[in-house]
Amino acid sequence: MITILVSVFMWLLVLTLLLRARSRPDNTMLKAAVVIAASLTTNINGVYLWAAHQLPWPNALDLVSNIFLIAGIYYLSRAIARGAAAGDTGAAPGQRWIPAAAGATILVMVVSFAFIDDPAVSTTFMLDYGDQTAAAIYSGIQYLYLFAVLAGTLLTCIRNVPHMRRRRFRAGFRIIGWGCCAGMGLCSSVIVMDVAHVAGAESLMRAVGTVYDISYALTVLLLASGLAVPPLGRVLSEFSVRRQIQELEPQVKALWLSTVAMAPAVSLLGTTAGSVAAGPEKTARDATDTIHRLVIEIHDWMNVSGQPALSVEHQSVLARAEALCLQQGRAVR
């Protein structure tokens, strides 16, 4: 049941990232989410047993699933490093060792898997066959790689979070950092269980298994939540901006018509009363451009007309319009 829940959670993350896929120049995070979600899905008993009858090797899907996980964590580390750089932090720390480590890990996994004696299909692969040295190597090498990557990712978060200006990045990367801590605990518990299984220490293996169960769900929950926070935050921010634009555009146009329109020569950008009264713009970008242009012309009118100061209501409209323009990176003076 836990496997199904975390798989659903990861696919929800994929859907969340798809909302921003078209507007993002780099979709490494989406690749990571898709591959990790696919890895988790293959661990669902029904999917695993169905695939066992389609593949030539009884437990080949276990190998495929874990290779997906290695690839997913590789993409995840790249995405987080790039995200940290995009979050106003400067260049991301170098991670050139990760591709080579991923390739070496997959190679060792494939070779060691070939030496595992696993004649029957098993949805609890390591419990049934983990007493073999080849199985311990197969599992241990991948979780050693995951531990190293998560440790590097945690370091990236620690270095960059204090320098991030955007709140959504700070919140997301903090949650990711906690997810890395949980993931490192997960990896450690697996490695201990692998050694205990080969050594025949079943009581230790069962005790550490409790840590594994908790840290597994916690890791997926924290990492997926942390990854979802920046894109969701941006969607919510853009929704708020669109609402502000819809409210401000007619008010700014009304202010322009009562000021600049009375002195057409002030309109240095050539705006006409007809174009202002034509109705709301079709897109948020066009509306923002219109508001920005009108704000500049209103300032020109105030500077050269010699008319009395704006009313309190009009000053409030102008101040809110200026704040919106500045929020969108448009200078108003």
CSV table of C-alpha atoms in Angstrom, one decimal:
chain,number,residue,atom,x,y,z
A,1,MET,CA,0.0,0.0,0.0
A,2,ILE,CA,2.8,2.4,0.8
A,3,THR,CA,4.4,1.7,-2.6
A,4,ILE,CA,1.2,2.6,-4.3
A,5,LEU,CA,0.8,5.8,-2.3
A,6,VAL,CA,4.3,7.1,-3.0
A,7,SER,CA,4.0,6.2,-6.7
A,8,VAL,CA,0.8,8.2,-6.9
A,9,PHE,CA,2.5,11.1,-5.0
A,10,MET,CA,5.3,11.1,-7.5
A,11,TRP,CA,3.0,11.0,-10.5
A,12,LEU,CA,1.2,14.0,-9.0
A,13,LEU,CA,4.6,15.8,-8.9
A,14,VAL,CA,5.0,14.9,-12.6
A,15,LEU,CA,1.7,16.6,-13.4
A,16,THR,CA,2.7,19.6,-11.3
A,17,LEU,CA,5.9,20.0,-13.3
A,18,LEU,CA,4.1,19.5,-16.6
A,19,LEU,CA,2.2,22.8,-15.8
A,20,ARG,CA,5.5,24.6,-16.3
A,21,ALA,CA,7.1,22.4,-18.9
A,22,ARG,CA,6.4,24.6,-21.9
A,23,SER,CA,7.7,27.8,-20.3
A,24,ARG,CA,10.9,26.2,-18.8
A,25,PRO,CA,14.1,26.2,-20.9
A,26,ASP,CA,15.4,23.2,-18.9
A,27,ASN,CA,13.1,20.3,-18.0
A,28,THR,CA,15.7,18.1,-16.2
A,29,MET,CA,13.5,18.2,-13.0
A,30,LEU,CA,10.6,16.7,-15.1
A,31,LYS,CA,12.8,14.0,-16.4
A,32,ALA,CA,13.9,13.1,-12.9
A,33,ALA,CA,10.3,13.0,-11.7
A,34,VAL,CA,9.2,10.8,-14.6
A,35,VAL,CA,12.0,8.3,-14.2
A,36,ILE,CA,11.7,8.1,-10.4
A,37,ALA,CA,7.9,7.7,-10.6
A,38,ALA,CA,8.4,4.9,-13.2
A,39,SER,CA,10.9,3.2,-10.9
A,40,LEU,CA,8.4,3.3,-7.9
A,41,THR,CA,5.6,2.1,-10.1
A,42,THR,CA,7.5,-1.0,-11.2
A,43,ASN,CA,7.7,-1.9,-7.5
A,44,ILE,CA,3.9,-2.3,-7.2
A,45,ASN,CA,3.2,-6.0,-6.8
A,46,GLY,CA,0.6,-6.2,-9.6
A,47,VAL,CA,2.9,-4.4,-12.1
A,48,TYR,CA,5.9,-6.5,-11.0
A,49,LEU,CA,4.1,-9.9,-11.4
A,50,TRP,CA,2.7,-8.9,-14.7
A,51,ALA,CA,6.1,-7.9,-16.1
A,52,ALA,CA,7.7,-11.1,-14.8
A,53,HIS,CA,5.7,-13.0,-17.4
A,54,GLN,CA,6.7,-10.6,-20.2
A,55,LEU,CA,10.5,-10.5,-19.5
A,56,PRO,CA,13.0,-13.3,-20.1
A,57,TRP,CA,14.5,-13.2,-16.6
A,58,PRO,CA,12.1,-13.9,-13.6
A,59,ASN,CA,13.2,-10.8,-11.7
A,60,ALA,CA,14.5,-8.7,-14.5
A,61,LEU,CA,12.1,-5.9,-13.5
A,62,ASP,CA,13.9,-5.4,-10.2
A,63,LEU,CA,17.1,-4.6,-12.1
A,64,VAL,CA,15.2,-2.3,-14.5
A,65,SER,CA,13.5,-0.6,-11.6
A,66,ASN,CA,16.8,0.1,-9.8
A,67,ILE,CA,18.5,1.3,-12.9
A,68,PHE,CA,15.6,3.7,-13.4
A,69,LEU,CA,16.2,4.9,-9.8
A,70,ILE,CA,19.9,5.5,-10.4
A,71,ALA,CA,19.0,7.5,-13.6
A,72,GLY,CA,16.3,9.4,-11.8
A,73,ILE,CA,18.6,10.4,-8.9
A,74,TYR,CA,21.2,11.5,-11.4
A,75,TYR,CA,18.7,13.8,-13.1
A,76,LEU,CA,17.5,15.0,-9.8
A,77,SER,CA,20.9,16.0,-8.6
A,78,ARG,CA,21.5,17.9,-11.9
A,79,ALA,CA,18.1,19.6,-11.6
A,80,ILE,CA,18.6,20.7,-8.0
A,81,ALA,CA,22.1,22.1,-8.8
A,82,ARG,CA,20.7,24.1,-11.7
A,83,GLY,CA,17.7,25.1,-9.7
A,84,ALA,CA,20.0,26.4,-7.0
A,85,ALA,CA,21.8,28.5,-9.6
A,86,ALA,CA,18.6,29.8,-10.9
A,87,GLY,CA,17.4,30.8,-7.5
A,88,ASP,CA,19.6,33.9,-7.5
A,89,THR,CA,22.6,32.1,-6.0
A,90,GLY,CA,25.2,32.2,-8.8
A,91,ALA,CA,26.9,29.1,-10.3
A,92,ALA,CA,26.0,25.7,-9.0
A,93,PRO,CA,28.8,23.6,-7.5
A,94,GLY,CA,30.5,21.1,-9.9
A,95,GLN,CA,29.1,17.6,-10.0
A,96,ARG,CA,31.2,16.1,-12.8
A,97,TRP,CA,31.7,12.9,-10.8
A,98,ILE,CA,28.0,12.0,-10.8
A,99,PRO,CA,27.7,10.7,-14.4
A,100,ALA,CA,30.8,8.6,-14.1
A,101,ALA,CA,29.6,7.2,-10.7
A,102,ALA,CA,26.2,6.5,-12.1
A,103,GLY,CA,27.7,4.5,-15.1
A,104,ALA,CA,30.0,2.6,-12.8
A,105,THR,CA,27.2,1.8,-10.4
A,106,ILE,CA,24.9,0.5,-13.1
A,107,LEU,CA,27.8,-1.7,-14.5
A,108,VAL,CA,28.4,-3.3,-11.1
A,109,MET,CA,24.7,-3.8,-10.6
A,110,VAL,CA,24.3,-5.6,-13.9
A,111,VAL,CA,27.3,-7.8,-13.3
A,112,SER,CA,26.4,-8.7,-9.7
A,113,PHE,CA,22.7,-9.3,-10.7
A,114,ALA,CA,23.9,-11.9,-13.2
A,115,PHE,CA,25.4,-13.9,-10.4
A,116,ILE,CA,22.3,-14.0,-8.2
A,117,ASP,CA,20.5,-17.3,-8.0
A,118,ASP,CA,16.9,-16.2,-8.3
A,119,PRO,CA,14.9,-19.0,-9.9
A,120,ALA,CA,11.4,-17.8,-8.8
A,121,VAL,CA,9.6,-14.5,-9.2
A,122,SER,CA,9.7,-12.5,-6.0
A,123,THR,CA,8.1,-9.2,-5.1
A,124,THR,CA,10.4,-9.2,-2.0
A,125,PHE,CA,13.6,-9.8,-3.9
A,126,MET,CA,16.1,-8.8,-1.3
A,127,LEU,CA,14.3,-10.6,1.5
A,128,ASP,CA,14.3,-13.8,-0.5
A,129,TYR,CA,17.7,-13.6,-2.1
A,130,GLY,CA,19.6,-11.0,-0.1
A,131,ASP,CA,21.6,-13.7,1.8
A,132,GLN,CA,23.8,-14.1,-1.3
A,133,THR,CA,27.0,-12.0,-1.5
A,134,ALA,CA,26.1,-11.1,-5.1
A,135,ALA,CA,22.8,-9.7,-4.0
A,136,ALA,CA,24.4,-7.7,-1.2
A,137,ILE,CA,26.8,-6.2,-3.7
A,138,TYR,CA,23.9,-5.5,-6.1
A,139,SER,CA,21.9,-3.6,-3.5
A,140,GLY,CA,24.8,-2.1,-1.6
A,141,ILE,CA,26.5,-0.4,-4.6
A,142,GLN,CA,23.4,1.4,-5.7
A,143,TYR,CA,22.5,2.7,-2.2
A,144,LEU,CA,26.2,3.7,-1.7
A,145,TYR,CA,25.8,5.8,-4.9
A,146,LEU,CA,22.5,7.2,-3.7
A,147,PHE,CA,24.0,8.1,-0.4
A,148,ALA,CA,26.8,10.0,-2.0
A,149,VAL,CA,24.5,11.9,-4.4
A,150,LEU,CA,22.1,12.8,-1.7
A,151,ALA,CA,25.0,14.1,0.5
A,152,GLY,CA,26.2,16.2,-2.4
A,153,THR,CA,22.7,17.5,-3.0
A,154,LEU,CA,22.3,18.3,0.7
A,155,LEU,CA,25.5,20.3,0.6
A,156,THR,CA,24.2,22.2,-2.4
A,157,CYS,CA,21.0,23.1,-0.5
A,158,ILE,CA,23.0,24.2,2.6
A,159,ARG,CA,25.3,26.4,0.5
A,160,ASN,CA,22.6,28.1,-1.6
A,161,VAL,CA,19.5,28.5,0.5
A,162,PRO,CA,20.8,31.5,2.6
A,163,HIS,CA,21.5,33.4,-0.6
A,164,MET,CA,18.1,32.9,-2.3
A,165,ARG,CA,15.9,35.9,-2.6
A,166,ARG,CA,12.7,34.2,-3.7
A,167,ARG,CA,10.7,32.7,-0.9
A,168,ARG,CA,9.5,29.7,-2.9
A,169,PHE,CA,13.0,28.6,-3.7
A,170,ARG,CA,14.1,28.9,-0.1
A,171,ALA,CA,11.1,26.9,1.1
A,172,GLY,CA,11.5,24.2,-1.6
A,173,PHE,CA,15.2,23.8,-1.1
A,174,ARG,CA,14.9,23.5,2.7
A,175,ILE,CA,12.3,20.7,2.3
A,176,ILE,CA,14.6,19.0,-0.3
A,177,GLY,CA,17.5,19.3,2.2
A,178,TRP,CA,15.4,17.5,4.9
A,179,GLY,CA,14.5,14.9,2.2
A,180,CYS,CA,18.2,14.3,1.5
A,181,CYS,CA,18.7,13.7,5.2
A,182,ALA,CA,15.9,11.2,5.3
A,183,GLY,CA,17.3,9.6,2.1
A,184,MET,CA,20.7,9.3,3.6
A,185,GLY,CA,19.1,7.5,6.6
A,186,LEU,CA,17.3,5.2,4.1
A,187,CYS,CA,20.5,4.4,2.3
A,188,SER,CA,22.3,3.7,5.5
A,189,SER,CA,19.6,1.3,6.7
A,190,VAL,CA,19.6,-0.6,3.4
A,191,ILE,CA,23.4,-1.1,3.5
A,192,VAL,CA,23.2,-2.3,7.2
A,193,MET,CA,20.4,-4.7,6.2
A,194,ASP,CA,22.4,-6.1,3.3
A,195,VAL,CA,25.4,-6.8,5.5
A,196,ALA,CA,23.2,-8.2,8.3
A,197,HIS,CA,21.4,-10.5,5.8
A,198,VAL,CA,24.6,-12.0,4.5
A,199,ALA,CA,26.0,-12.4,8.0
A,200,GLY,CA,22.8,-14.1,9.1
A,201,ALA,CA,21.9,-11.4,11.7
A,202,GLU,CA,18.2,-11.6,11.2
A,203,SER,CA,17.3,-9.8,14.4
A,204,LEU,CA,19.4,-6.8,13.4
A,205,MET,CA,17.9,-6.9,9.9
A,206,ARG,CA,14.4,-6.8,11.2
A,207,ALA,CA,15.1,-4.0,13.6
A,208,VAL,CA,16.7,-1.8,10.9
A,209,GLY,CA,13.8,-2.7,8.6
A,210,THR,CA,11.6,-0.5,10.7
A,211,VAL,CA,13.9,2.5,10.0
A,212,TYR,CA,13.8,1.6,6.3
A,213,ASP,CA,10.0,1.6,6.2
A,214,ILE,CA,9.7,5.0,7.9
A,215,SER,CA,12.6,6.7,6.0
A,216,TYR,CA,11.4,5.4,2.6
A,217,ALA,CA,8.0,7.1,2.8
A,218,LEU,CA,9.5,10.2,4.4
A,219,THR,CA,12.2,10.5,1.7
A,220,VAL,CA,9.7,10.4,-1.1
A,221,LEU,CA,7.3,12.7,0.6
A,222,LEU,CA,9.9,15.4,1.4
A,223,LEU,CA,11.7,15.3,-1.9
A,224,ALA,CA,8.5,15.4,-4.0
A,225,SER,CA,7.1,18.2,-1.8
A,226,GLY,CA,10.3,20.2,-2.0
A,227,LEU,CA,10.5,19.8,-5.8
A,228,ALA,CA,6.8,20.8,-6.2
A,229,VAL,CA,7.1,24.0,-4.1
A,230,PRO,CA,8.9,26.3,-6.6
A,231,PRO,CA,6.7,25.6,-9.6
A,232,LEU,CA,3.5,25.7,-7.5
A,233,GLY,CA,4.7,28.9,-6.0
A,234,ARG,CA,5.3,30.4,-9.4
A,235,VAL,CA,1.8,29.3,-10.6
A,236,LEU,CA,0.2,30.9,-7.6
A,237,SER,CA,2.3,34.1,-8.0
A,238,GLU,CA,1.3,34.4,-11.6
A,239,PHE,CA,-2.4,33.9,-10.7
A,240,SER,CA,-2.1,36.7,-8.2
A,241,VAL,CA,-0.4,39.0,-10.8
A,242,ARG,CA,-3.2,38.2,-13.3
A,243,ARG,CA,-5.8,39.2,-10.7
A,244,GLN,CA,-4.0,42.5,-10.0
A,245,ILE,CA,-3.8,43.2,-13.7
A,246,GLN,CA,-7.5,42.6,-14.2
A,247,GLU,CA,-8.3,45.0,-11.3
A,248,LEU,CA,-5.7,47.7,-12.1
A,249,GLU,CA,-6.0,48.0,-15.9
A,250,PRO,CA,-9.4,49.7,-16.1
A,251,GLN,CA,-8.4,51.9,-13.1
A,252,VAL,CA,-5.1,53.1,-14.7
A,253,LYS,CA,-6.9,53.7,-18.0
A,254,ALA,CA,-9.5,55.8,-16.2
A,255,LEU,CA,-6.7,57.8,-14.5
A,256,TRP,CA,-4.9,58.3,-17.9
A,257,LEU,CA,-8.2,59.5,-19.5
A,258,SER,CA,-8.7,62.0,-16.8
A,259,THR,CA,-5.2,63.4,-16.9
A,260,VAL,CA,-2.9,62.7,-20.0
A,261,ALA,CA,-5.9,62.6,-22.4
A,262,MET,CA,-6.6,66.2,-21.5
A,263,ALA,CA,-3.1,67.2,-22.7
A,264,PRO,CA,-2.3,65.0,-25.7
A,265,ALA,CA,1.0,66.6,-26.3
A,266,VAL,CA,2.3,65.0,-23.1
A,267,SER,CA,1.8,61.6,-24.5
A,268,LEU,CA,5.4,61.1,-25.7
A,269,LEU,CA,4.7,57.5,-26.6
A,270,GLY,CA,1.8,58.4,-28.9
A,271,THR,CA,-1.0,56.8,-26.9
A,272,THR,CA,-4.5,57.9,-28.0
A,273,ALA,CA,-7.7,58.1,-26.1
A,274,GLY,CA,-9.2,55.7,-28.6
A,275,SER,CA,-6.6,53.0,-28.0
A,276,VAL,CA,-7.0,53.4,-24.2
A,277,ALA,CA,-10.8,53.1,-24.3
A,278,ALA,CA,-10.7,50.1,-26.7
A,279,GLY,CA,-11.2,47.6,-23.9
A,280,PRO,CA,-9.0,45.2,-21.8
A,281,GLU,CA,-6.0,43.6,-23.4
A,282,LYS,CA,-6.2,39.9,-24.4
A,283,THR,CA,-3.1,38.7,-22.6
A,284,ALA,CA,-1.5,39.5,-19.3
A,285,ARG,CA,1.7,40.5,-21.0
A,286,ASP,CA,-0.1,43.0,-23.2
A,287,ALA,CA,-2.1,44.3,-20.3
A,288,THR,CA,1.1,44.8,-18.3
A,289,ASP,CA,2.8,46.6,-21.2
A,290,THR,CA,-0.2,48.9,-21.4
A,291,ILE,CA,-0.2,49.6,-17.7
A,292,HIS,CA,3.5,50.3,-17.8
A,293,ARG,CA,3.2,52.7,-20.8
A,294,LEU,CA,0.3,54.6,-19.2
A,295,VAL,CA,2.1,54.9,-15.8
A,296,ILE,CA,5.1,56.5,-17.6
A,297,GLU,CA,2.8,58.9,-19.4
A,298,ILE,CA,1.0,59.9,-16.2
A,299,HIS,CA,4.4,60.7,-14.6
A,300,ASP,CA,5.2,62.8,-17.7
A,301,TRP,CA,1.9,64.6,-17.3
A,302,MET,CA,2.6,65.3,-13.6
A,303,ASN,CA,6.1,66.6,-14.4
A,304,VAL,CA,5.1,69.1,-17.2
A,305,SER,CA,1.5,70.0,-16.8
A,306,GLY,CA,1.7,72.0,-13.6
A,307,GLN,CA,-1.7,70.7,-12.6
A,308,PRO,CA,-2.7,70.1,-9.0
A,309,ALA,CA,-1.6,66.9,-7.3
A,310,LEU,CA,-3.6,63.7,-7.8
A,311,SER,CA,-6.4,62.8,-5.5
A,312,VAL,CA,-5.7,60.3,-2.7
A,313,GLU,CA,-7.7,57.6,-4.7
A,314,HIS,CA,-5.7,58.3,-7.9
A,315,GLN,CA,-2.4,58.3,-5.9
A,316,SER,CA,-3.3,54.8,-4.6
A,317,VAL,CA,-4.0,53.5,-8.1
A,318,LEU,CA,-0.8,54.9,-9.4
A,319,ALA,CA,1.3,53.5,-6.5
A,320,ARG,CA,-0.2,50.0,-7.0
A,321,ALA,CA,0.4,50.2,-10.7
A,322,GLU,CA,4.0,51.2,-10.1
A,323,ALA,CA,4.5,48.3,-7.7
A,324,LEU,CA,3.1,45.9,-10.3
A,325,CYS,CA,5.5,47.3,-13.0
A,326,LEU,CA,8.5,47.0,-10.6
A,327,GLN,CA,7.4,43.4,-9.7
A,328,GLN,CA,7.6,42.6,-13.4
A,329,GLY,CA,11.0,44.2,-13.8
A,330,ARG,CA,9.8,47.4,-15.6
A,331,ALA,CA,11.2,50.7,-14.5
A,332,VAL,CA,8.6,53.5,-14.1
A,333,ARG,CA,10.8,56.6,-13.7
